[in-house]
């Protein structure tokens, strides 16, 4: 297994409020996290960094054997601790009031990926069969698409496309979704913030992952596409190669 990641503030934003972490703990155990902070000039950066750090600190309190024993419980507990940390900081620090962050996290153990998602950062599965989104956005436009009021294509240009309905740290209790995805050799997992998925299409992602060039340069290629189109938001991408 191989993992790569990249993040950038984009063309328009003055600060990068995205954060991410990747680690290959054992040859068949890997962890990836992407967070996209919100809440003002300073607070979004605080929220995403605090969420990543708290998630990692909590996960590392347990052994890899414990990760293997109940990966979904680990993901959920670590995210709950991150949620509490961000919510508490927002309550005691006036500059951080109202802050929150998205989170998409994956724990890969052998031939299974365990995913957790809150907000509109995404996870995709890419292979010779195509590209498949594994997570569901918690957003206004995703709800409109689900109700048949707009198409997925219209959602990309919708004026409310950046409004999310759930965020880590915005409420005392975490409301995240958990998923499982079987993996095989030749599969790829992509985690990304909406700064990438709002600008680069799924078909472009599919092409760059499978045919664009060296695997280790793929995240950078995706970033460069976003930058070439004006990258109005921070851009983060994490790629797993099975």
PDB file of N, CA and C in Angstrom, residues 135-200:
ATOM      1  N   UNK A 135     -19.014   8.296  -0.002  1.00  0.00           N
ATOM      2  CA  UNK A 135     -19.635   9.048   1.080  1.00  0.00           C
ATOM      3  C   UNK A 135     -20.758   9.915   0.540  1.00  0.00           C
ATOM      4  N   UNK A 136     -21.660  10.292   1.430  1.00  0.00           N
ATOM      5  CA  UNK A 136     -22.747  11.195   1.066  1.00  0.00           C
ATOM      6  C   UNK A 136     -22.508  12.532   1.755  1.00  0.00           C
ATOM      7  N   UNK A 137     -22.540  13.618   0.968  1.00  0.00           N
ATOM      8  CA  UNK A 137     -22.362  14.951   1.546  1.00  0.00           C
ATOM      9  C   UNK A 137     -23.501  15.287   2.502  1.00  0.00           C
ATOM     10  N   UNK A 138     -23.170  15.933   3.584  1.00  0.00           N
ATOM     11  CA  UNK A 138     -24.175  16.528   4.452  1.00  0.00           C
ATOM     12  C   UNK A 138     -24.266  18.003   4.062  1.00  0.00           C
ATOM     13  N   UNK A 139     -25.053  18.267   3.025  1.00  0.00           N
ATOM     14  CA  UNK A 139     -25.108  19.624   2.474  1.00  0.00           C
ATOM     15  C   UNK A 139     -26.509  19.917   1.942  1.00  0.00           C
ATOM     16  N   UNK A 140     -26.769  21.195   1.752  1.00  0.00           N
ATOM     17  CA  UNK A 140     -28.060  21.628   1.224  1.00  0.00           C
ATOM     18  C   UNK A 140     -28.267  21.077  -0.181  1.00  0.00           C
ATOM     19  N   UNK A 141     -27.254  21.178  -1.040  1.00  0.00           N
ATOM     20  CA  UNK A 141     -27.448  20.735  -2.426  1.00  0.00           C
ATOM     21  C   UNK A 141     -27.571  19.219  -2.533  1.00  0.00           C
ATOM     22  N   UNK A 142     -26.887  18.483  -1.655  1.00  0.00           N
ATOM     23  CA  UNK A 142     -27.032  17.024  -1.679  1.00  0.00           C
ATOM     24  C   UNK A 142     -28.457  16.626  -1.335  1.00  0.00           C
ATOM     25  N   UNK A 143     -29.067  17.335  -0.391  1.00  0.00           N
ATOM     26  CA  UNK A 143     -30.460  17.067  -0.039  1.00  0.00           C
ATOM     27  C   UNK A 143     -31.393  17.397  -1.206  1.00  0.00           C
ATOM     28  N   UNK A 144     -31.083  18.479  -1.927  1.00  0.00           N
ATOM     29  CA  UNK A 144     -31.898  18.859  -3.081  1.00  0.00           C
ATOM     30  C   UNK A 144     -31.782  17.821  -4.193  1.00  0.00           C
ATOM     31  N   UNK A 145     -30.580  17.301  -4.403  1.00  0.00           N
ATOM     32  CA  UNK A 145     -30.388  16.247  -5.410  1.00  0.00           C
ATOM     33  C   UNK A 145     -31.165  14.993  -5.008  1.00  0.00           C
ATOM     34  N   UNK A 146     -31.078  14.626  -3.726  1.00  0.00           N
ATOM     35  CA  UNK A 146     -31.768  13.428  -3.247  1.00  0.00           C
ATOM     36  C   UNK A 146     -33.286  13.538  -3.424  1.00  0.00           C
ATOM     37  N   UNK A 147     -33.808  14.766  -3.320  1.00  0.00           N
ATOM     38  CA  UNK A 147     -35.252  14.986  -3.475  1.00  0.00           C
ATOM     39  C   UNK A 147     -35.651  15.173  -4.929  1.00  0.00           C
ATOM     40  N   UNK A 148     -34.671  15.149  -5.834  1.00  0.00           N
ATOM     41  CA  UNK A 148     -34.964  15.295  -7.249  1.00  0.00           C
ATOM     42  C   UNK A 148     -35.233  16.713  -7.694  1.00  0.00           C
ATOM     43  N   UNK A 149     -34.907  17.700  -6.862  1.00  0.00           N
ATOM     44  CA  UNK A 149     -35.185  19.091  -7.218  1.00  0.00           C
ATOM     45  C   UNK A 149     -34.121  19.697  -8.116  1.00  0.00           C
ATOM     46  N   UNK A 150     -32.896  19.181  -8.038  1.00  0.00           N
ATOM     47  CA  UNK A 150     -31.833  19.611  -8.941  1.00  0.00           C
ATOM     48  C   UNK A 150     -31.034  18.376  -9.353  1.00  0.00           C
ATOM     49  N   UNK A 151     -30.296  18.499 -10.437  1.00  0.00           N
ATOM     50  CA  UNK A 151     -29.455  17.399 -10.897  1.00  0.00           C
ATOM     51  C   UNK A 151     -28.070  17.526 -10.270  1.00  0.00           C
ATOM     52  N   UNK A 152     -27.277  16.445 -10.275  1.00  0.00           N
ATOM     53  CA  UNK A 152     -25.899  16.552  -9.782  1.00  0.00           C
ATOM     54  C   UNK A 152     -25.093  17.616 -10.523  1.00  0.00           C
ATOM     55  N   UNK A 153     -25.359  17.782 -11.822  1.00  0.00           N
ATOM     56  CA  UNK A 153     -24.654  18.802 -12.601  1.00  0.00           C
ATOM     57  C   UNK A 153     -25.044  20.200 -12.127  1.00  0.00           C
ATOM     58  N   UNK A 154     -26.329  20.405 -11.843  1.00  0.00           N
ATOM     59  CA  UNK A 154     -26.779  21.706 -11.341  1.00  0.00           C
ATOM     60  C   UNK A 154     -26.219  21.976  -9.946  1.00  0.00           C
ATOM     61  N   UNK A 155     -26.018  20.926  -9.174  1.00  0.00           N
ATOM     62  CA  UNK A 155     -25.499  21.091  -7.817  1.00  0.00           C
ATOM     63  C   UNK A 155     -24.107  21.715  -7.821  1.00  0.00           C
ATOM     64  N   UNK A 156     -23.312  21.407  -8.854  1.00  0.00           N
ATOM     65  CA  UNK A 156     -21.943  21.933  -8.921  1.00  0.00           C
ATOM     66  C   UNK A 156     -21.919  23.446  -9.061  1.00  0.00           C
ATOM     67  N   UNK A 157     -22.983  24.036  -9.620  1.00  0.00           N
ATOM     68  CA  UNK A 157     -23.033  25.481  -9.845  1.00  0.00           C
ATOM     69  C   UNK A 157     -24.049  26.178  -8.944  1.00  0.00           C
ATOM     70  N   UNK A 158     -24.649  25.441  -8.056  1.00  0.00           N
ATOM     71  CA  UNK A 158     -25.720  26.002  -7.228  1.00  0.00           C
ATOM     72  C   UNK A 158     -25.170  27.062  -6.267  1.00  0.00           C
ATOM     73  N   UNK A 159     -25.901  28.176  -6.076  1.00  0.00           N
ATOM     74  CA  UNK A 159     -25.402  29.233  -5.176  1.00  0.00           C
ATOM     75  C   UNK A 159     -25.249  28.800  -3.724  1.00  0.00           C
ATOM     76  N   UNK A 160     -25.914  27.705  -3.328  1.00  0.00           N
ATOM     77  CA  UNK A 160     -25.806  27.219  -1.946  1.00  0.00           C
ATOM     78  C   UNK A 160     -24.922  25.977  -1.830  1.00  0.00           C
ATOM     79  N   UNK A 161     -24.058  25.755  -2.817  1.00  0.00           N
ATOM     80  CA  UNK A 161     -23.273  24.523  -2.834  1.00  0.00           C
ATOM     81  C   UNK A 161     -22.306  24.412  -1.658  1.00  0.00           C
ATOM     82  N   UNK A 162     -21.970  25.530  -1.020  1.00  0.00           N
ATOM     83  CA  UNK A 162     -21.020  25.483   0.093  1.00  0.00           C
ATOM     84  C   UNK A 162     -21.693  25.392   1.462  1.00  0.00           C
ATOM     85  N   UNK A 163     -23.016  25.319   1.495  1.00  0.00           N
ATOM     86  CA  UNK A 163     -23.727  25.251   2.773  1.00  0.00           C
ATOM     87  C   UNK A 163     -23.843  23.800   3.230  1.00  0.00           C
ATOM     88  N   UNK A 164     -23.242  23.489   4.371  1.00  0.00           N
ATOM     89  CA  UNK A 164     -23.319  22.126   4.879  1.00  0.00           C
ATOM     90  C   UNK A 164     -24.320  22.047   6.025  1.00  0.00           C
ATOM     91  N   UNK A 165     -24.893  20.867   6.198  1.00  0.00           N
ATOM     92  CA  UNK A 165     -25.933  20.669   7.205  1.00  0.00           C
ATOM     93  C   UNK A 165     -25.413  19.992   8.469  1.00  0.00           C
ATOM     94  N   UNK A 166     -24.193  19.478   8.411  1.00  0.00           N
ATOM     95  CA  UNK A 166     -23.543  18.911   9.588  1.00  0.00           C
ATOM     96  C   UNK A 166     -22.071  19.302   9.572  1.00  0.00           C
ATOM     97  N   UNK A 167     -21.527  19.526  10.761  1.00  0.00           N
ATOM     98  CA  UNK A 167     -20.092  19.804  10.867  1.00  0.00           C
ATOM     99  C   UNK A 167     -19.590  19.276  12.201  1.00  0.00           C
ATOM    100  N   UNK A 168     -18.377  18.786  12.202  1.00  0.00           N
ATOM    101  CA  UNK A 168     -17.753  18.340  13.442  1.00  0.00           C
ATOM    102  C   UNK A 168     -17.477  19.559  14.321  1.00  0.00           C
ATOM    103  N   UNK A 169     -17.946  19.519  15.577  1.00  0.00           N
ATOM    104  CA  UNK A 169     -17.730  20.613  16.514  1.00  0.00           C
ATOM    105  C   UNK A 169     -18.861  21.597  16.620  1.00  0.00           C
ATOM    106  N   UNK A 170     -19.821  21.536  15.706  1.00  0.00           N
ATOM    107  CA  UNK A 170     -20.917  22.509  15.738  1.00  0.00           C
ATOM    108  C   UNK A 170     -21.993  22.146  16.750  1.00  0.00           C
ATOM    109  N   UNK A 171     -22.031  20.888  17.163  1.00  0.00           N
ATOM    110  CA  UNK A 171     -23.002  20.422  18.152  1.00  0.00           C
ATOM    111  C   UNK A 171     -22.279  19.591  19.205  1.00  0.00           C
ATOM    112  N   UNK A 172     -22.855  19.464  20.416  1.00  0.00           N
ATOM    113  CA  UNK A 172     -22.184  18.675  21.465  1.00  0.00           C
ATOM    114  C   UNK A 172     -22.008  17.209  21.093  1.00  0.00           C
ATOM    115  N   UNK A 173     -22.968  16.660  20.334  1.00  0.00           N
ATOM    116  CA  UNK A 173     -22.910  15.253  19.963  1.00  0.00           C
ATOM    117  C   UNK A 173     -22.547  15.108  18.484  1.00  0.00           C
ATOM    118  N   UNK A 174     -21.689  14.159  18.213  1.00  0.00           N
ATOM    119  CA  UNK A 174     -21.266  13.892  16.835  1.00  0.00           C
ATOM    120  C   UNK A 174     -22.385  13.197  16.063  1.00  0.00           C
ATOM    121  N   UNK A 175     -22.584  13.637  14.803  1.00  0.00           N
ATOM    122  CA  UNK A 175     -23.520  12.954  13.895  1.00  0.00           C
ATOM    123  C   UNK A 175     -22.769  12.638  12.605  1.00  0.00           C
ATOM    124  N   UNK A 176     -22.040  11.547  12.623  1.00  0.00           N
ATOM    125  CA  UNK A 176     -21.237  11.149  11.470  1.00  0.00           C
ATOM    126  C   UNK A 176     -21.785   9.867  10.863  1.00  0.00           C
ATOM    127  N   UNK A 177     -21.456   9.626   9.619  1.00  0.00           N
ATOM    128  CA  UNK A 177     -21.825   8.391   8.926  1.00  0.00           C
ATOM    129  C   UNK A 177     -20.611   7.475   8.842  1.00  0.00           C
ATOM    130  N   UNK A 178     -20.860   6.185   8.943  1.00  0.00           N
ATOM    131  CA  UNK A 178     -19.810   5.171   8.828  1.00  0.00           C
ATOM    132  C   UNK A 178     -20.105   4.280   7.627  1.00  0.00           C
ATOM    133  N   UNK A 179     -19.048   3.898   6.929  1.00  0.00           N
ATOM    134  CA  UNK A 179     -19.161   3.052   5.741  1.00  0.00           C
ATOM    135  C   UNK A 179     -18.075   1.992   5.765  1.00  0.00           C
ATOM    136  N   UNK A 180     -18.334   0.897   5.032  1.00  0.00           N
ATOM    137  CA  UNK A 180     -17.312  -0.114   4.776  1.00  0.00           C
ATOM    138  C   UNK A 180     -17.169  -0.283   3.275  1.00  0.00           C
ATOM    139  N   UNK A 181     -15.930  -0.489   2.829  1.00  0.00           N
ATOM    140  CA  UNK A 181     -15.689  -0.727   1.419  1.00  0.00           C
ATOM    141  C   UNK A 181     -14.637  -1.811   1.235  1.00  0.00           C
ATOM    142  N   UNK A 182     -15.016  -2.982   0.687  1.00  0.00           N
ATOM    143  CA  UNK A 182     -14.004  -4.004   0.373  1.00  0.00           C
ATOM    144  C   UNK A 182     -13.026  -3.473  -0.676  1.00  0.00           C
ATOM    145  N   UNK A 183     -11.781  -3.893  -0.554  1.00  0.00           N
ATOM    146  CA  UNK A 183     -10.736  -3.446  -1.467  1.00  0.00           C
ATOM    147  C   UNK A 183     -10.040  -4.640  -2.109  1.00  0.00           C
ATOM    148  N   UNK A 184      -9.445  -4.384  -3.257  1.00  0.00           N
ATOM    149  CA  UNK A 184      -8.634  -5.416  -3.929  1.00  0.00           C
ATOM    150  C   UNK A 184      -7.446  -4.729  -4.586  1.00  0.00           C
ATOM    151  N   UNK A 185      -6.495  -5.525  -4.990  1.00  0.00           N
ATOM    152  CA  UNK A 185      -5.327  -4.972  -5.678  1.00  0.00           C
ATOM    153  C   UNK A 185      -5.776  -4.227  -6.932  1.00  0.00           C
ATOM    154  N   UNK A 186      -5.215  -3.053  -7.140  1.00  0.00           N
ATOM    155  CA  UNK A 186      -5.615  -2.225  -8.271  1.00  0.00           C
ATOM    156  C   UNK A 186      -6.625  -1.164  -7.925  1.00  0.00           C
ATOM    157  N   UNK A 187      -7.156  -1.187  -6.684  1.00  0.00           N
ATOM    158  CA  UNK A 187      -8.073  -0.156  -6.231  1.00  0.00           C
ATOM    159  C   UNK A 187      -7.294   1.053  -5.708  1.00  0.00           C
ATOM    160  N   UNK A 188      -7.954   2.210  -5.797  1.00  0.00           N
ATOM    161  CA  UNK A 188      -7.426   3.451  -5.252  1.00  0.00           C
ATOM    162  C   UNK A 188      -8.515   4.097  -4.398  1.00  0.00           C
ATOM    163  N   UNK A 189      -8.124   4.738  -3.308  1.00  0.00           N
ATOM    164  CA  UNK A 189      -9.038   5.539  -2.501  1.00  0.00           C
ATOM    165  C   UNK A 189      -8.577   6.986  -2.540  1.00  0.00           C
ATOM    166  N   UNK A 190      -9.482   7.892  -2.830  1.00  0.00           N
ATOM    167  CA  UNK A 190      -9.178   9.323  -2.808  1.00  0.00           C
ATOM    168  C   UNK A 190     -10.037   9.993  -1.758  1.00  0.00           C
ATOM    169  N   UNK A 191      -9.409  10.716  -0.838  1.00  0.00           N
ATOM    170  CA  UNK A 191     -10.097  11.602   0.091  1.00  0.00           C
ATOM    171  C   UNK A 191      -9.825  13.034  -0.359  1.00  0.00           C
ATOM    172  N   UNK A 192     -10.836  13.903  -0.311  1.00  0.00           N
ATOM    173  CA  UNK A 192     -10.599  15.275  -0.742  1.00  0.00           C
ATOM    174  C   UNK A 192     -11.576  16.240  -0.091  1.00  0.00           C
ATOM    175  N   UNK A 193     -11.162  17.491  -0.010  1.00  0.00           N
ATOM    176  CA  UNK A 193     -12.052  18.559   0.415  1.00  0.00           C
ATOM    177  C   UNK A 193     -12.850  19.046  -0.791  1.00  0.00           C
ATOM    178  N   UNK A 194     -13.888  19.853  -0.535  1.00  0.00           N
ATOM    179  CA  UNK A 194     -14.726  20.304  -1.644  1.00  0.00           C
ATOM    180  C   UNK A 194     -14.006  21.298  -2.542  1.00  0.00           C
ATOM    181  N   UNK A 195     -12.867  21.815  -2.086  1.00  0.00           N
ATOM    182  CA  UNK A 195     -12.069  22.663  -2.956  1.00  0.00           C
ATOM    183  C   UNK A 195     -11.566  21.937  -4.176  1.00  0.00           C
ATOM    184  N   UNK A 196     -11.446  20.616  -4.086  1.00  0.00           N
ATOM    185  CA  UNK A 196     -11.105  19.798  -5.249  1.00  0.00           C
ATOM    186  C   UNK A 196     -12.360  19.342  -5.977  1.00  0.00           C
ATOM    187  N   UNK A 197     -13.304  18.738  -5.252  1.00  0.00           N
ATOM    188  CA  UNK A 197     -14.463  18.119  -5.914  1.00  0.00           C
ATOM    189  C   UNK A 197     -15.389  19.140  -6.563  1.00  0.00           C
ATOM    190  N   UNK A 198     -15.357  20.403  -6.129  1.00  0.00           N
ATOM    191  CA  UNK A 198     -16.184  21.431  -6.760  1.00  0.00           C
ATOM    192  C   UNK A 198     -15.593  21.946  -8.065  1.00  0.00           C
ATOM    193  N   UNK A 199     -14.304  21.655  -8.300  1.00  0.00           N
ATOM    194  CA  UNK A 199     -13.611  22.233  -9.450  1.00  0.00           C
ATOM    195  C   UNK A 199     -13.177  21.174 -10.461  1.00  0.00           C
ATOM    196  N   UNK A 200     -12.778  20.008  -9.965  1.00  0.00           N
ATOM    197  CA  UNK A 200     -12.304  18.922 -10.820  1.00  0.00           C
ATOM    198  C   UNK A 200     -13.399  17.855 -10.900  1.00  0.00           C
TER     199      UNK A 200
END
